[in-house]
Amino acid sequence: MIWFSNGDCSGLEPRLSQCSVYGWGLHDCDHSEDVGVECESWFINTTPQPHWTEWPYLTAFAPPNPPINARARLVGGSSSREGRVEIYHRDEWGTVCDNDWDLIDSLVVCRQLGYDSALSFRTNAFYGQGEGPIWMSNVDCSGSESFLSLCNSTGWDISSCGHHEDAGVVCSGNCEI
């Protein structure tokens, strides 16, 4: 069965099912025209080191020209649904300061990672203090962003925060990448 034909995605949809489509199960093609996606793997530290869990990152859902710093991960939580928020920028993982951190900012991170929603947000390095740069501070998302890196903030690597102020999230729902 061919389920998806003549699909039209902008690249901002969190799921393939949210793209415009000719009609589910309606098609004018055969299996010689099947398409696929190429996935990468990256790692999320879901518990304190040395345990690492491989987590899929589906490049097909990145916007057409995603910012280099678009990747995010959760570190130090008891499951893959929670942890300290870390952003990849300039070839290095760094944290996010909890100044002005709220549920809307958390929602953007959770959706970026493929979850349905955010259950709560955490402050004061609830999941432990990170290392390296504090990439973002005073994050102010509207809720419509696909990536945390697209939210307003004080700018990259501009922060008066210490790692005792690292932000965290608890995501909810199924992870559908």
PDB file of C-alpha atoms in Angstrom:
ATOM      1  CA  MET A   1       0.000   0.000   0.000  1.00  0.00           C
ATOM      2  CA  ILE A   2       1.201   3.523  -0.756  1.00  0.00           C
ATOM      3  CA  TRP A   3      -0.017   5.915   1.937  1.00  0.00           C
ATOM      4  CA  PHE A   4       1.635   9.228   1.118  1.00  0.00           C
ATOM      5  CA  SER A   5       1.734  10.734  -2.375  1.00  0.00           C
ATOM      6  CA  ASN A   6       2.170  14.254  -3.719  1.00  0.00           C
ATOM      7  CA  GLY A   7       3.039  15.509  -0.240  1.00  0.00           C
ATOM      8  CA  ASP A   8       3.897  19.137   0.336  1.00  0.00           C
ATOM      9  CA  CYS A   9       5.947  19.917   3.447  1.00  0.00           C
ATOM     10  CA  SER A  10       7.356  23.311   4.394  1.00  0.00           C
ATOM     11  CA  GLY A  11       9.999  21.750   6.632  1.00  0.00           C
ATOM     12  CA  LEU A  12       8.529  23.255   9.798  1.00  0.00           C
ATOM     13  CA  GLU A  13       6.047  20.445  10.493  1.00  0.00           C
ATOM     14  CA  PRO A  14       6.962  18.389  13.562  1.00  0.00           C
ATOM     15  CA  ARG A  15       5.513  15.232  11.945  1.00  0.00           C
ATOM     16  CA  LEU A  16       5.110  13.961   8.390  1.00  0.00           C
ATOM     17  CA  SER A  17       1.385  13.514   9.074  1.00  0.00           C
ATOM     18  CA  GLN A  18       1.047  17.320   9.339  1.00  0.00           C
ATOM     19  CA  CYS A  19       2.183  17.960   5.762  1.00  0.00           C
ATOM     20  CA  SER A  20      -0.345  18.654   3.019  1.00  0.00           C
ATOM     21  CA  VAL A  21      -1.084  15.510   1.075  1.00  0.00           C
ATOM     22  CA  TYR A  22      -3.146  14.513  -1.972  1.00  0.00           C
ATOM     23  CA  GLY A  23      -5.057  12.082   0.226  1.00  0.00           C
ATOM     24  CA  TRP A  24      -3.930   9.341   2.582  1.00  0.00           C
ATOM     25  CA  GLY A  25      -3.832   6.123   0.590  1.00  0.00           C
ATOM     26  CA  LEU A  26      -4.665   7.917  -2.681  1.00  0.00           C
ATOM     27  CA  HIS A  27      -1.888   7.892  -5.239  1.00  0.00           C
ATOM     28  CA  ASP A  28      -0.955   7.872  -8.896  1.00  0.00           C
ATOM     29  CA  CYS A  29       2.401   6.111  -8.558  1.00  0.00           C
ATOM     30  CA  ASP A  30       3.937   2.686  -7.924  1.00  0.00           C
ATOM     31  CA  HIS A  31       6.672   1.368  -5.622  1.00  0.00           C
ATOM     32  CA  SER A  32       9.396   2.231  -8.125  1.00  0.00           C
ATOM     33  CA  GLU A  33       8.883   5.821  -6.892  1.00  0.00           C
ATOM     34  CA  ASP A  34       9.226   5.073  -3.166  1.00  0.00           C
ATOM     35  CA  VAL A  35      11.340   7.561  -1.218  1.00  0.00           C
ATOM     36  CA  GLY A  36      13.316   7.339   2.006  1.00  0.00           C
ATOM     37  CA  VAL A  37      15.136   9.469   4.530  1.00  0.00           C
ATOM     38  CA  GLU A  38      18.653   9.339   5.860  1.00  0.00           C
ATOM     39  CA  CYS A  39      19.021   9.422   9.639  1.00  0.00           C
ATOM     40  CA  GLU A  40      21.997  10.299  11.799  1.00  0.00           C
ATOM     41  CA  SER A  41      22.659   9.218  15.343  1.00  0.00           C
ATOM     42  CA  TRP A  42      23.786  11.440  18.121  1.00  0.00           C
ATOM     43  CA  PHE A  43      24.036  10.831  21.803  1.00  0.00           C
ATOM     44  CA  ILE A  44      22.043  12.012  24.789  1.00  0.00           C
ATOM     45  CA  ASN A  45      23.390  11.446  28.252  1.00  0.00           C
ATOM     46  CA  THR A  46      20.182  10.353  29.996  1.00  0.00           C
ATOM     47  CA  THR A  47      21.870   9.535  33.284  1.00  0.00           C
ATOM     48  CA  PRO A  48      25.140  10.640  34.829  1.00  0.00           C
ATOM     49  CA  GLN A  49      28.188   9.403  32.895  1.00  0.00           C
ATOM     50  CA  PRO A  50      29.421   6.888  31.858  1.00  0.00           C
ATOM     51  CA  HIS A  51      26.043   5.590  30.588  1.00  0.00           C
ATOM     52  CA  TRP A  52      25.083   6.974  27.164  1.00  0.00           C
ATOM     53  CA  THR A  53      21.953   6.167  25.192  1.00  0.00           C
ATOM     54  CA  GLU A  54      21.856   6.482  21.434  1.00  0.00           C
ATOM     55  CA  TRP A  55      18.981   8.642  20.262  1.00  0.00           C
ATOM     56  CA  PRO A  56      17.894   9.171  16.645  1.00  0.00           C
ATOM     57  CA  TYR A  57      18.027  12.611  15.101  1.00  0.00           C
ATOM     58  CA  LEU A  58      16.012  12.760  11.919  1.00  0.00           C
ATOM     59  CA  THR A  59      17.515  15.285   9.563  1.00  0.00           C
ATOM     60  CA  ALA A  60      14.447  15.185   7.331  1.00  0.00           C
ATOM     61  CA  PHE A  61      12.513  17.425   9.732  1.00  0.00           C
ATOM     62  CA  ALA A  62      15.097  20.194   9.876  1.00  0.00           C
ATOM     63  CA  PRO A  63      14.059  23.380   8.101  1.00  0.00           C
ATOM     64  CA  PRO A  64      15.486  23.867   4.588  1.00  0.00           C
ATOM     65  CA  ASN A  65      18.490  25.838   5.889  1.00  0.00           C
ATOM     66  CA  PRO A  66      18.667  24.968   9.586  1.00  0.00           C
ATOM     67  CA  PRO A  67      20.972  27.015  11.748  1.00  0.00           C
ATOM     68  CA  ILE A  68      24.164  25.148  12.615  1.00  0.00           C
ATOM     69  CA  ASN A  69      23.170  25.426  16.254  1.00  0.00           C
ATOM     70  CA  ALA A  70      19.767  23.768  15.853  1.00  0.00           C
ATOM     71  CA  ARG A  71      20.550  20.509  17.682  1.00  0.00           C
ATOM     72  CA  ALA A  72      19.504  20.086  21.290  1.00  0.00           C
ATOM     73  CA  ARG A  73      19.703  17.308  23.854  1.00  0.00           C
ATOM     74  CA  LEU A  74      18.654  16.550  27.423  1.00  0.00           C
ATOM     75  CA  VAL A  75      21.352  15.486  29.876  1.00  0.00           C
ATOM     76  CA  GLY A  76      21.294  14.038  33.384  1.00  0.00           C
ATOM     77  CA  GLY A  77      17.626  13.020  33.654  1.00  0.00           C
ATOM     78  CA  SER A  78      16.284   9.662  34.772  1.00  0.00           C
ATOM     79  CA  SER A  79      14.834   9.072  31.273  1.00  0.00           C
ATOM     80  CA  SER A  80      15.210  10.478  27.765  1.00  0.00           C
ATOM     81  CA  ARG A  81      12.190  12.732  28.443  1.00  0.00           C
ATOM     82  CA  GLU A  82      13.915  14.935  30.990  1.00  0.00           C
ATOM     83  CA  GLY A  83      17.184  16.618  31.722  1.00  0.00           C
ATOM     84  CA  ARG A  84      19.387  19.681  31.484  1.00  0.00           C
ATOM     85  CA  VAL A  85      18.935  21.463  28.149  1.00  0.00           C
ATOM     86  CA  GLU A  86      22.057  21.581  26.016  1.00  0.00           C
ATOM     87  CA  ILE A  87      22.489  23.211  22.608  1.00  0.00           C
ATOM     88  CA  TYR A  88      25.121  22.388  19.980  1.00  0.00           C
ATOM     89  CA  HIS A  89      26.776  25.532  18.633  1.00  0.00           C
ATOM     90  CA  ARG A  90      30.195  26.158  17.075  1.00  0.00           C
ATOM     91  CA  ASP A  91      31.074  22.448  17.316  1.00  0.00           C
ATOM     92  CA  GLU A  92      30.519  22.372  21.084  1.00  0.00           C
ATOM     93  CA  TRP A  93      27.716  21.431  23.447  1.00  0.00           C
ATOM     94  CA  GLY A  94      26.747  24.127  25.942  1.00  0.00           C
ATOM     95  CA  THR A  95      23.923  24.879  28.343  1.00  0.00           C
ATOM     96  CA  VAL A  96      21.043  27.351  28.586  1.00  0.00           C
ATOM     97  CA  CYS A  97      20.698  29.775  31.505  1.00  0.00           C
ATOM     98  CA  ASP A  98      17.478  29.624  33.487  1.00  0.00           C
ATOM     99  CA  ASN A  99      16.925  33.434  33.497  1.00  0.00           C
ATOM    100  CA  ASP A 100      13.339  33.924  32.238  1.00  0.00           C
ATOM    101  CA  TRP A 101      13.118  30.161  31.506  1.00  0.00           C
ATOM    102  CA  ASP A 102       9.472  29.040  31.416  1.00  0.00           C
ATOM    103  CA  LEU A 103       7.060  26.402  30.154  1.00  0.00           C
ATOM    104  CA  ILE A 104       6.793  27.921  26.667  1.00  0.00           C
ATOM    105  CA  ASP A 105      10.584  27.736  26.217  1.00  0.00           C
ATOM    106  CA  SER A 106      10.453  24.142  27.463  1.00  0.00           C
ATOM    107  CA  LEU A 107       7.667  23.332  25.020  1.00  0.00           C
ATOM    108  CA  VAL A 108       9.850  24.429  22.087  1.00  0.00           C
ATOM    109  CA  VAL A 109      12.720  22.206  23.274  1.00  0.00           C
ATOM    110  CA  CYS A 110      10.431  19.205  23.783  1.00  0.00           C
ATOM    111  CA  ARG A 111       8.813  19.590  20.356  1.00  0.00           C
ATOM    112  CA  GLN A 112      12.257  20.023  18.775  1.00  0.00           C
ATOM    113  CA  LEU A 113      13.225  16.673  20.282  1.00  0.00           C
ATOM    114  CA  GLY A 114      10.045  15.043  18.944  1.00  0.00           C
ATOM    115  CA  TYR A 115       7.859  15.022  22.066  1.00  0.00           C
ATOM    116  CA  ASP A 116       4.245  16.172  22.129  1.00  0.00           C
ATOM    117  CA  SER A 117       4.555  18.718  24.894  1.00  0.00           C
ATOM    118  CA  ALA A 118       6.372  19.923  28.000  1.00  0.00           C
ATOM    119  CA  LEU A 119       5.181  18.787  31.400  1.00  0.00           C
ATOM    120  CA  SER A 120       7.333  21.188  33.428  1.00  0.00           C
ATOM    121  CA  PHE A 121      10.485  23.277  33.420  1.00  0.00           C
ATOM    122  CA  ARG A 122      13.401  23.123  35.854  1.00  0.00           C
ATOM    123  CA  THR A 123      15.806  25.795  37.086  1.00  0.00           C
ATOM    124  CA  ASN A 124      18.852  26.076  39.346  1.00  0.00           C
ATOM    125  CA  ALA A 125      20.730  23.174  37.725  1.00  0.00           C
ATOM    126  CA  PHE A 126      18.080  20.671  38.850  1.00  0.00           C
ATOM    127  CA  TYR A 127      19.753  18.007  36.654  1.00  0.00           C
ATOM    128  CA  GLY A 128      23.262  18.958  37.668  1.00  0.00           C
ATOM    129  CA  GLN A 129      25.638  21.639  36.486  1.00  0.00           C
ATOM    130  CA  GLY A 130      26.791  21.445  32.896  1.00  0.00           C
ATOM    131  CA  GLU A 131      30.213  22.222  31.521  1.00  0.00           C
ATOM    132  CA  GLY A 132      31.469  24.424  28.731  1.00  0.00           C
ATOM    133  CA  PRO A 133      29.812  27.570  27.435  1.00  0.00           C
ATOM    134  CA  ILE A 134      26.419  28.870  28.459  1.00  0.00           C
ATOM    135  CA  TRP A 135      25.154  29.465  24.945  1.00  0.00           C
ATOM    136  CA  MET A 136      21.781  31.081  25.614  1.00  0.00           C
ATOM    137  CA  SER A 137      20.327  33.307  28.337  1.00  0.00           C
ATOM    138  CA  ASN A 138      17.035  35.161  28.808  1.00  0.00           C
ATOM    139  CA  VAL A 139      15.367  32.860  26.291  1.00  0.00           C
ATOM    140  CA  ASP A 140      11.966  34.143  25.184  1.00  0.00           C
ATOM    141  CA  CYS A 141      10.100  31.786  22.851  1.00  0.00           C
ATOM    142  CA  SER A 142       6.675  32.572  21.405  1.00  0.00           C
ATOM    143  CA  GLY A 143       5.881  28.853  21.193  1.00  0.00           C
ATOM    144  CA  SER A 144       5.768  28.720  17.397  1.00  0.00           C
ATOM    145  CA  GLU A 145       9.507  28.104  16.899  1.00  0.00           C
ATOM    146  CA  SER A 146      10.730  24.737  15.604  1.00  0.00           C
ATOM    147  CA  PHE A 147      14.113  25.056  17.313  1.00  0.00           C
ATOM    148  CA  LEU A 148      15.175  26.680  20.575  1.00  0.00           C
ATOM    149  CA  SER A 149      17.924  28.438  18.638  1.00  0.00           C
ATOM    150  CA  LEU A 150      15.229  30.424  16.777  1.00  0.00           C
ATOM    151  CA  CYS A 151      13.854  31.945  20.011  1.00  0.00           C
ATOM    152  CA  ASN A 152      14.780  35.424  21.156  1.00  0.00           C
ATOM    153  CA  SER A 153      17.625  35.592  23.682  1.00  0.00           C
ATOM    154  CA  THR A 154      20.440  37.900  24.761  1.00  0.00           C
ATOM    155  CA  GLY A 155      22.557  36.410  21.959  1.00  0.00           C
ATOM    156  CA  TRP A 156      25.017  33.558  21.619  1.00  0.00           C
ATOM    157  CA  ASP A 157      27.507  33.218  24.438  1.00  0.00           C
ATOM    158  CA  ILE A 158      26.292  36.425  26.117  1.00  0.00           C
ATOM    159  CA  SER A 159      25.401  35.564  29.679  1.00  0.00           C
ATOM    160  CA  SER A 160      26.128  36.586  33.238  1.00  0.00           C
ATOM    161  CA  CYS A 161      24.979  33.163  34.423  1.00  0.00           C
ATOM    162  CA  GLY A 162      26.905  30.361  36.055  1.00  0.00           C
ATOM    163  CA  HIS A 163      26.237  26.657  35.599  1.00  0.00           C
ATOM    164  CA  HIS A 164      24.334  26.661  38.895  1.00  0.00           C
ATOM    165  CA  GLU A 165      21.584  28.307  36.784  1.00  0.00           C
ATOM    166  CA  ASP A 166      21.347  25.678  34.016  1.00  0.00           C
ATOM    167  CA  ALA A 167      17.819  25.174  32.653  1.00  0.00           C
ATOM    168  CA  GLY A 168      16.036  21.834  32.355  1.00  0.00           C
ATOM    169  CA  VAL A 169      12.775  20.346  31.074  1.00  0.00           C
ATOM    170  CA  VAL A 170      10.429  17.429  31.543  1.00  0.00           C
ATOM    171  CA  CYS A 171       8.791  16.462  28.249  1.00  0.00           C
ATOM    172  CA  SER A 172       5.591  14.480  27.837  1.00  0.00           C
ATOM    173  CA  GLY A 173       3.988  12.316  25.205  1.00  0.00           C
ATOM    174  CA  ASN A 174       5.471   9.980  22.678  1.00  0.00           C
ATOM    175  CA  CYS A 175       8.710  10.858  20.960  1.00  0.00           C
ATOM    176  CA  GLU A 176       7.837  10.898  17.272  1.00  0.00           C
ATOM    177  CA  ILE A 177      10.734  12.002  15.125  1.00  0.00           C
TER     178      ILE A 177
END
